[in-house]
Tab-separated table of C-alpha atoms in Angstrom:
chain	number	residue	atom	x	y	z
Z	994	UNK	CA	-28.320	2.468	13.575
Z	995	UNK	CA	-25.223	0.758	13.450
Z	996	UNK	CA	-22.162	1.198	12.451
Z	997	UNK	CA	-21.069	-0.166	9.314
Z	998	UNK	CA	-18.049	-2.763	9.304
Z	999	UNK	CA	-14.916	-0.811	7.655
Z	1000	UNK	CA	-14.084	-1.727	4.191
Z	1001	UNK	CA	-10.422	-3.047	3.939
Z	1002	UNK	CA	-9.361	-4.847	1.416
Z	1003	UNK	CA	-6.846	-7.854	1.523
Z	1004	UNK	CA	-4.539	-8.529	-0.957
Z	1005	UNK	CA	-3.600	-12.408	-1.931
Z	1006	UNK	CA	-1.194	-13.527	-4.355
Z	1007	UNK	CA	-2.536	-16.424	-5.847
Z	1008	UNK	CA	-0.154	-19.294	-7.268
Z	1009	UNK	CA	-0.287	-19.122	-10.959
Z	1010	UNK	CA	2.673	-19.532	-12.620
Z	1011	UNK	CA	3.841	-17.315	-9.701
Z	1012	UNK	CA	2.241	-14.806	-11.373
Z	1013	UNK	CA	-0.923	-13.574	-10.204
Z	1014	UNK	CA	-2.121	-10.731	-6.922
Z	1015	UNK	CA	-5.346	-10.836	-6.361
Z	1016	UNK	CA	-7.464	-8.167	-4.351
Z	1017	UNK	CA	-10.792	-9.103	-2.502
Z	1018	UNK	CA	-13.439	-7.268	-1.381
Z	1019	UNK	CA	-13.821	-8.242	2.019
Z	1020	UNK	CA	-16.467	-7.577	3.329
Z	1021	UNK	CA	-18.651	-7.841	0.273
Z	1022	UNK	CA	-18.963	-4.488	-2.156
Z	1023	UNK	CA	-22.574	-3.065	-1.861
Z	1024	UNK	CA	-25.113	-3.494	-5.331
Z	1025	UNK	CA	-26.908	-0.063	-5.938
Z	1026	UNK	CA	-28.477	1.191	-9.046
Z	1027	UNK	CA	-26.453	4.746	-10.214
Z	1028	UNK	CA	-28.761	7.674	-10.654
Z	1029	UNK	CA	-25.931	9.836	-11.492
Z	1030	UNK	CA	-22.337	11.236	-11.688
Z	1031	UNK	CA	-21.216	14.600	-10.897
Z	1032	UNK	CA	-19.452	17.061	-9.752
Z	1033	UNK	CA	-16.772	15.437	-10.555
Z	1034	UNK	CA	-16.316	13.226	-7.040
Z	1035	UNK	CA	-20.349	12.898	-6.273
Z	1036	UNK	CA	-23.114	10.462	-7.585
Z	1037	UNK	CA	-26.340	9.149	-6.768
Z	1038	UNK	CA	-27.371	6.033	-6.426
Z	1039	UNK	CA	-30.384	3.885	-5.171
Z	1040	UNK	CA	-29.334	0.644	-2.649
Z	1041	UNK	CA	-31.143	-2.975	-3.476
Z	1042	UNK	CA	-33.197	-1.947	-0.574
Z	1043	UNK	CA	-34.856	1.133	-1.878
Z	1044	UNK	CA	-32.729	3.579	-0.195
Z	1045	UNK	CA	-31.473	6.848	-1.978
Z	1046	UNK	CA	-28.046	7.492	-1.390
Z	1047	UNK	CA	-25.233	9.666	-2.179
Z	1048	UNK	CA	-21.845	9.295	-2.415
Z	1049	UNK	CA	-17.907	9.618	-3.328
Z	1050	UNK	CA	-16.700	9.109	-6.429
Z	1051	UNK	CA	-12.736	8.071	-6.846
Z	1052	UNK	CA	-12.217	9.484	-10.140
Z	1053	UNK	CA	-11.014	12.932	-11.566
Z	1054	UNK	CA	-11.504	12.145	-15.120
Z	1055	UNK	CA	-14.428	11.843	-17.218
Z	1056	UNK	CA	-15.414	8.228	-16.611
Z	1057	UNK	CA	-16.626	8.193	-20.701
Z	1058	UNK	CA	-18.628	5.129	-21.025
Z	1059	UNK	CA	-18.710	4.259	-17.420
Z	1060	UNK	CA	-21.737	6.425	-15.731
Z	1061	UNK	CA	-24.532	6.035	-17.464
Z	1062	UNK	CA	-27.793	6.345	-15.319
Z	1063	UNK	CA	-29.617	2.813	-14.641
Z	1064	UNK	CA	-26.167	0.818	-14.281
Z	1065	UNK	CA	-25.683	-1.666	-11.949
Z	1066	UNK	CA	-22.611	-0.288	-9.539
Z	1067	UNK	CA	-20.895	-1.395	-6.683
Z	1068	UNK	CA	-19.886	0.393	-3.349
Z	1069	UNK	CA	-17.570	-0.354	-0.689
Z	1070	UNK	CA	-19.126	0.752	2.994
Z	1071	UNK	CA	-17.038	2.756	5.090
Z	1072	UNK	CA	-17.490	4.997	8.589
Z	1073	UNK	CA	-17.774	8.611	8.331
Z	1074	UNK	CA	-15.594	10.568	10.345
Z	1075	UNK	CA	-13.868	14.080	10.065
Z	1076	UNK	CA	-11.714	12.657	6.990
Z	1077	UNK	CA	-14.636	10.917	5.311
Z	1078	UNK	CA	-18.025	12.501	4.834
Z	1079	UNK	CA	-19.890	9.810	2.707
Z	1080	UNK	CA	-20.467	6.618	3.824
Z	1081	UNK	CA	-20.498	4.645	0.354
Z	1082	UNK	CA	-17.899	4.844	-2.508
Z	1083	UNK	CA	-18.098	3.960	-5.919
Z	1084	UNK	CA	-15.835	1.160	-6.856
Z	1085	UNK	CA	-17.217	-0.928	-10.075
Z	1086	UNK	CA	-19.619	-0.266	-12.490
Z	1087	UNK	CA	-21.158	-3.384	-14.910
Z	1088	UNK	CA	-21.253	-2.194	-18.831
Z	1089	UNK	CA	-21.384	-3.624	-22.006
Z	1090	UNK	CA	-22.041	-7.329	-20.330
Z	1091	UNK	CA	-18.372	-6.619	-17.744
Z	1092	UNK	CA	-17.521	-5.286	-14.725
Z	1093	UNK	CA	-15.220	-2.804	-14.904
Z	1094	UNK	CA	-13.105	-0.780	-12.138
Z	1095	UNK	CA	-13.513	2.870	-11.791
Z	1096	UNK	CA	-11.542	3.516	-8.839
Z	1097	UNK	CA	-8.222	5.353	-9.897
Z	1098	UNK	CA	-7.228	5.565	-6.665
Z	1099	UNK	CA	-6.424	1.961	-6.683
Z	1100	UNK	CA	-4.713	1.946	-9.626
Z	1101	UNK	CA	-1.448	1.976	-7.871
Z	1102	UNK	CA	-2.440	-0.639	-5.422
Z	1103	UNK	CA	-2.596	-3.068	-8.546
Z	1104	UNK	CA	0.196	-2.087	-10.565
Z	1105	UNK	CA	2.350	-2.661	-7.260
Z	1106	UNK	CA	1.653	-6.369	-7.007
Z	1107	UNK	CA	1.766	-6.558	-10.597
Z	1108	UNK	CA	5.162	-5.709	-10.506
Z	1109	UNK	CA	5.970	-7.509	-7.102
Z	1110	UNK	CA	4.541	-10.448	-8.877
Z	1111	UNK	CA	6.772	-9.922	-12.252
Z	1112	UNK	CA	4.100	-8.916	-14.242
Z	1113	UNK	CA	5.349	-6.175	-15.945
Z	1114	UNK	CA	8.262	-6.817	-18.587
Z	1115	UNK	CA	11.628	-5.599	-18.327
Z	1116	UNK	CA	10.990	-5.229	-14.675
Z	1117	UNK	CA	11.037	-8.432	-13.292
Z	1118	UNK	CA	14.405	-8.351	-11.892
Z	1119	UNK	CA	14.188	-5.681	-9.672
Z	1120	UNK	CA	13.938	-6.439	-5.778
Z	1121	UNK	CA	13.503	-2.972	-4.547
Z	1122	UNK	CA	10.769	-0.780	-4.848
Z	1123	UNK	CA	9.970	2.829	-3.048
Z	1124	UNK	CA	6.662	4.725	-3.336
Z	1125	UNK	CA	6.263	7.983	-4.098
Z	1126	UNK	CA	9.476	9.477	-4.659
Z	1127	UNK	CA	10.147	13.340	-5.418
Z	1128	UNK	CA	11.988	13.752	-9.226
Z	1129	UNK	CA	11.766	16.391	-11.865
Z	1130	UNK	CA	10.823	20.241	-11.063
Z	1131	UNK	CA	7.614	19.587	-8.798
Z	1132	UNK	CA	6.441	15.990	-9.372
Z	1133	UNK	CA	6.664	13.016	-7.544
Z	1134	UNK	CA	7.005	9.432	-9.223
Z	1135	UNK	CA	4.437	6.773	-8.224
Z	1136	UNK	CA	7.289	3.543	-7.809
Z	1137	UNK	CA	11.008	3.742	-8.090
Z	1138	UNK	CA	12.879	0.273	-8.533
Z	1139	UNK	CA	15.983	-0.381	-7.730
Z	1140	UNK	CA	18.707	-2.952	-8.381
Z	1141	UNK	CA	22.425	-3.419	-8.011
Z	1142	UNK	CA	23.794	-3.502	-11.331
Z	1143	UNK	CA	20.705	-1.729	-13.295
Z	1144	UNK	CA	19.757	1.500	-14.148
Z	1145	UNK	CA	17.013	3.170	-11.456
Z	1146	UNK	CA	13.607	2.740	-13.053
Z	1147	UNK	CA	10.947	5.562	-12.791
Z	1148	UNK	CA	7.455	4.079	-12.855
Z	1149	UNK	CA	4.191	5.809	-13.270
Z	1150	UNK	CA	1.174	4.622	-13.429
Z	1151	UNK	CA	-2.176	5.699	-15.228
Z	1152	UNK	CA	-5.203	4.298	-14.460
Z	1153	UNK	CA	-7.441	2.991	-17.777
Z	1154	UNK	CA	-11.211	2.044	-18.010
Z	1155	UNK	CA	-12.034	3.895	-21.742
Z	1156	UNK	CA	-13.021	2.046	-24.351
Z	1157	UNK	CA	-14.783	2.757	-27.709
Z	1158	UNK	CA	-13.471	-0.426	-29.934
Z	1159	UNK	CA	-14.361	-4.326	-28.551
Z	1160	UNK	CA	-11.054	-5.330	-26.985
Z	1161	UNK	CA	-8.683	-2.103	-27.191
Z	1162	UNK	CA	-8.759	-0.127	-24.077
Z	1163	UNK	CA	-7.640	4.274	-24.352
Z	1164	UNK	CA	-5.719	6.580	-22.725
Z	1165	UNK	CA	-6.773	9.474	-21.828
Z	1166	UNK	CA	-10.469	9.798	-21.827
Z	1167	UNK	CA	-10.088	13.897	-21.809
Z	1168	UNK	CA	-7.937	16.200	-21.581
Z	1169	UNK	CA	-4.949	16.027	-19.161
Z	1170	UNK	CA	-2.908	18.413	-18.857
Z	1171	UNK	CA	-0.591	16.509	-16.157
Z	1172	UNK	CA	-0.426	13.608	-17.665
Z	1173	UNK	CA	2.059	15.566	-20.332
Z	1174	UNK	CA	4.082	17.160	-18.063
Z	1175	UNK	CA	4.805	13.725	-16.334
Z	1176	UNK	CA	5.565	11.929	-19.839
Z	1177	UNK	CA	8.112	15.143	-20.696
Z	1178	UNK	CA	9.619	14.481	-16.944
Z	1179	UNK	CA	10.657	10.941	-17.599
Z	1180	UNK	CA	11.795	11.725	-20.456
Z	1181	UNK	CA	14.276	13.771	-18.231
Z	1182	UNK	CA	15.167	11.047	-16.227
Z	1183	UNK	CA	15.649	8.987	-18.967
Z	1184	UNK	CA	18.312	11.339	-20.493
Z	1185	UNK	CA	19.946	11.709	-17.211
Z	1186	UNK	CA	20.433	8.092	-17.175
Z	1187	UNK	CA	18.035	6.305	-16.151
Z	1188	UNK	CA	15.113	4.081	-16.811
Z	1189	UNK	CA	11.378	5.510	-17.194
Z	1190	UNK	CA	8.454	3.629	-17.865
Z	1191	UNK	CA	4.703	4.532	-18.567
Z	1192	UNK	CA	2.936	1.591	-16.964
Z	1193	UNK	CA	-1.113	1.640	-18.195
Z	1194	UNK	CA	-2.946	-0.241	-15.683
Z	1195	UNK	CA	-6.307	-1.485	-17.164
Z	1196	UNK	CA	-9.289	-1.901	-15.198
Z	1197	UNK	CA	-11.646	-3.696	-17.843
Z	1198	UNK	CA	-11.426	-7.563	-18.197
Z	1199	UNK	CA	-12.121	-7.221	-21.879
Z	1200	UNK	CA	-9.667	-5.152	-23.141
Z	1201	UNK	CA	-6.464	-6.895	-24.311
Z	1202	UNK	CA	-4.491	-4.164	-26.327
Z	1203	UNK	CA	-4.197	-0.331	-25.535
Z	1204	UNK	CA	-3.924	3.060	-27.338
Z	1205	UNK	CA	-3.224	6.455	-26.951
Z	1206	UNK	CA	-6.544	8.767	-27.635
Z	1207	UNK	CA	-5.167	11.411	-29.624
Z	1208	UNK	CA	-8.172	12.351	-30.441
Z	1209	UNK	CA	-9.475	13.086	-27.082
Z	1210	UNK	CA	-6.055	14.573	-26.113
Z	1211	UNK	CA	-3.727	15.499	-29.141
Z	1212	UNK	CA	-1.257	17.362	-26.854
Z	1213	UNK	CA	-1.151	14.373	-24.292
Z	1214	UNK	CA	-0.257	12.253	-27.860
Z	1215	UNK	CA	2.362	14.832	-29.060
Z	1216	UNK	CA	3.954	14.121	-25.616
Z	1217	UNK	CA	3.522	10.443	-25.510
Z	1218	UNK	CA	5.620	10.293	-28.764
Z	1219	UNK	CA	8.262	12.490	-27.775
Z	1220	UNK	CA	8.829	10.692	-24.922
Z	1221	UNK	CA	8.480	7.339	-26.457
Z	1222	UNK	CA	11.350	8.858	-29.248
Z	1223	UNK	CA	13.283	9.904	-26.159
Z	1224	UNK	CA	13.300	6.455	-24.484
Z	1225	UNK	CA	10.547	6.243	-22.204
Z	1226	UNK	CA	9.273	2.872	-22.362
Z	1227	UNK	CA	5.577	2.018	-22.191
Z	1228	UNK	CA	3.582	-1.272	-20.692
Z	1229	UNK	CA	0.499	-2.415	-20.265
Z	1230	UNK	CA	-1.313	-4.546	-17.391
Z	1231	UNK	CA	-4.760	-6.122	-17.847
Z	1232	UNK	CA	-6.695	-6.920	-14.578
Z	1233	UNK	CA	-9.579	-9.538	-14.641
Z	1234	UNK	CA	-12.295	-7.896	-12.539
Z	1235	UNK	CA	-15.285	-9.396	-10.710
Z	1236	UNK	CA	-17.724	-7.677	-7.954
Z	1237	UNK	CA	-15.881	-9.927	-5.296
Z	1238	UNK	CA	-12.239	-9.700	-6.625
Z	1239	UNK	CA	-9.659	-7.516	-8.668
Z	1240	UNK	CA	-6.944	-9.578	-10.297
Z	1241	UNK	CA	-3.696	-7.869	-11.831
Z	1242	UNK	CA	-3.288	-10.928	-14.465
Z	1243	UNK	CA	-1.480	-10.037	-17.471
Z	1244	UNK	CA	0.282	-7.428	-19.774
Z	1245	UNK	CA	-1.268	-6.986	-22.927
Z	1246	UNK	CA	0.467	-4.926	-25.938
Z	1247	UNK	CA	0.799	-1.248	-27.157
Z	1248	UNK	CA	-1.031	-1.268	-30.288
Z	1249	UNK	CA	0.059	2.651	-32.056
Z	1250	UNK	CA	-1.674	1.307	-34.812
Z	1251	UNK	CA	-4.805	1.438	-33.389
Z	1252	UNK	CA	-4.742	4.823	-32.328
Z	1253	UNK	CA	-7.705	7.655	-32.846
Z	1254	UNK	CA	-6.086	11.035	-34.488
């Protein structure tokens, strides 16, 4: 058998405006039919050719909406080694007539070029950005941007795919713990001077608003509030998502209104 070519994916930014990144799949992502989800990192899945596979799942949270059995997925191909023991991971799923990114792990990836790009809001004149710098008690923020004559700003970024209402995309899908500890640390940051900012990347191409779940997550909402009422700022970035590309595109609005309770 032989070996399948590595999956690496290569980022363009695309002239629009000046204000696009685009990520393609190169080589092509893999169509399979998903049997299931589980275990948190596992599913199952059956290849165009008939063949029954298993594989790794990028995602910690509950993927509401996003694994139902019979769904047309799509895997990147990769060589197993001592750090990798499936060959296939789980990268898009199609629902509800979209394709929509499940990979959290690449969440990052996008919200960098977003904000290389000038994406994001209030951010567009900063011209230096570090990853994964250590602040608070134990944490460690996902971008830090930096500019003579502006305040540090603390970035982190939460991956989004949940949806329930046409066009408004929700964070959290369950329970997270973590995610309110990092909202009460910027708010930290933000009283010792500094800029923080929530940034909600958005992995669905038909979701143009977002909102918190309090429903799902009342504590995460308690602590989304405070920090918003301590200064934490929060944005929002849309990407447009096909099985060939991923496209940071646009930010889209906060809409409290709209919010479960």
């Amino acid at each position: 058998m032989s070996r399948p070519k590595e999956q690496r994916f290569r980022l363009h930014h695309r002239a629009k405006g000046g204000k696009t990144a685009t990520m393609i799949f190169d080589p092509p992502l893999i169509s399979a039919i998903l049997v299931r989800r589980y275990k948190r990192f596992l599913f199952d899945a059956v290849l165009e050719n008939g063949e029954a596979i298993t594989g790794f799942c990028p995602n910690t949270g509950s993927m509401l909406g996003l694994n139902a059995p019979g769904s047309r997925i799509w895997l990147s191909e990769h060589e197993i080694g001592p750090t990798r023991k499936y060959r296939y991971r789980f990268e898009l799923i199609e629902v509800d007539g979209v394709t929509a990114g499940i990979n959290a792990a690449m969440a990052n990836r996008f919200a960098e070029e977003a904000l290389t790009a000038r994406l994001v809001p209030g951010l567009e004149h900063y011209t230096v950005l570090k990853r994964e710098q250590k602040y608070g008690k134990k944490s460690r923020i996902d971008f830090l941007l930096a500019e003579n004559g502006l305040p540090d700003a603390y970035i982190e970024v939460k991956n989004v795919h949940f949806t329930r209402q046409p066009g408004l995309a929700e964070f959290p899908d369950t329970a997270t713990a973590r995610g309110a500890r990092h909202l009460e640390e910027m708010g930290d940051m933000v009283e010792a001077g500094h800029r923080a900012v929530m940034l909600y990347l958005i992995q669905r191409p038909d979701c143009h608003r977002l909102a918190i779940a309090g429903d799902l997550d009342p504590v995460y909402a308690r602590a989304y509030d405070r920090a918003v009422a301590r200064g934490v700022e929060v944005r929002a970035v849309r990407c447009a998502i096909t099985h060939r590309e991923i496209r940071a595109e646009n930010a889209v609005p906060i809409d409290d209104r709209a919010r479960a309770v």
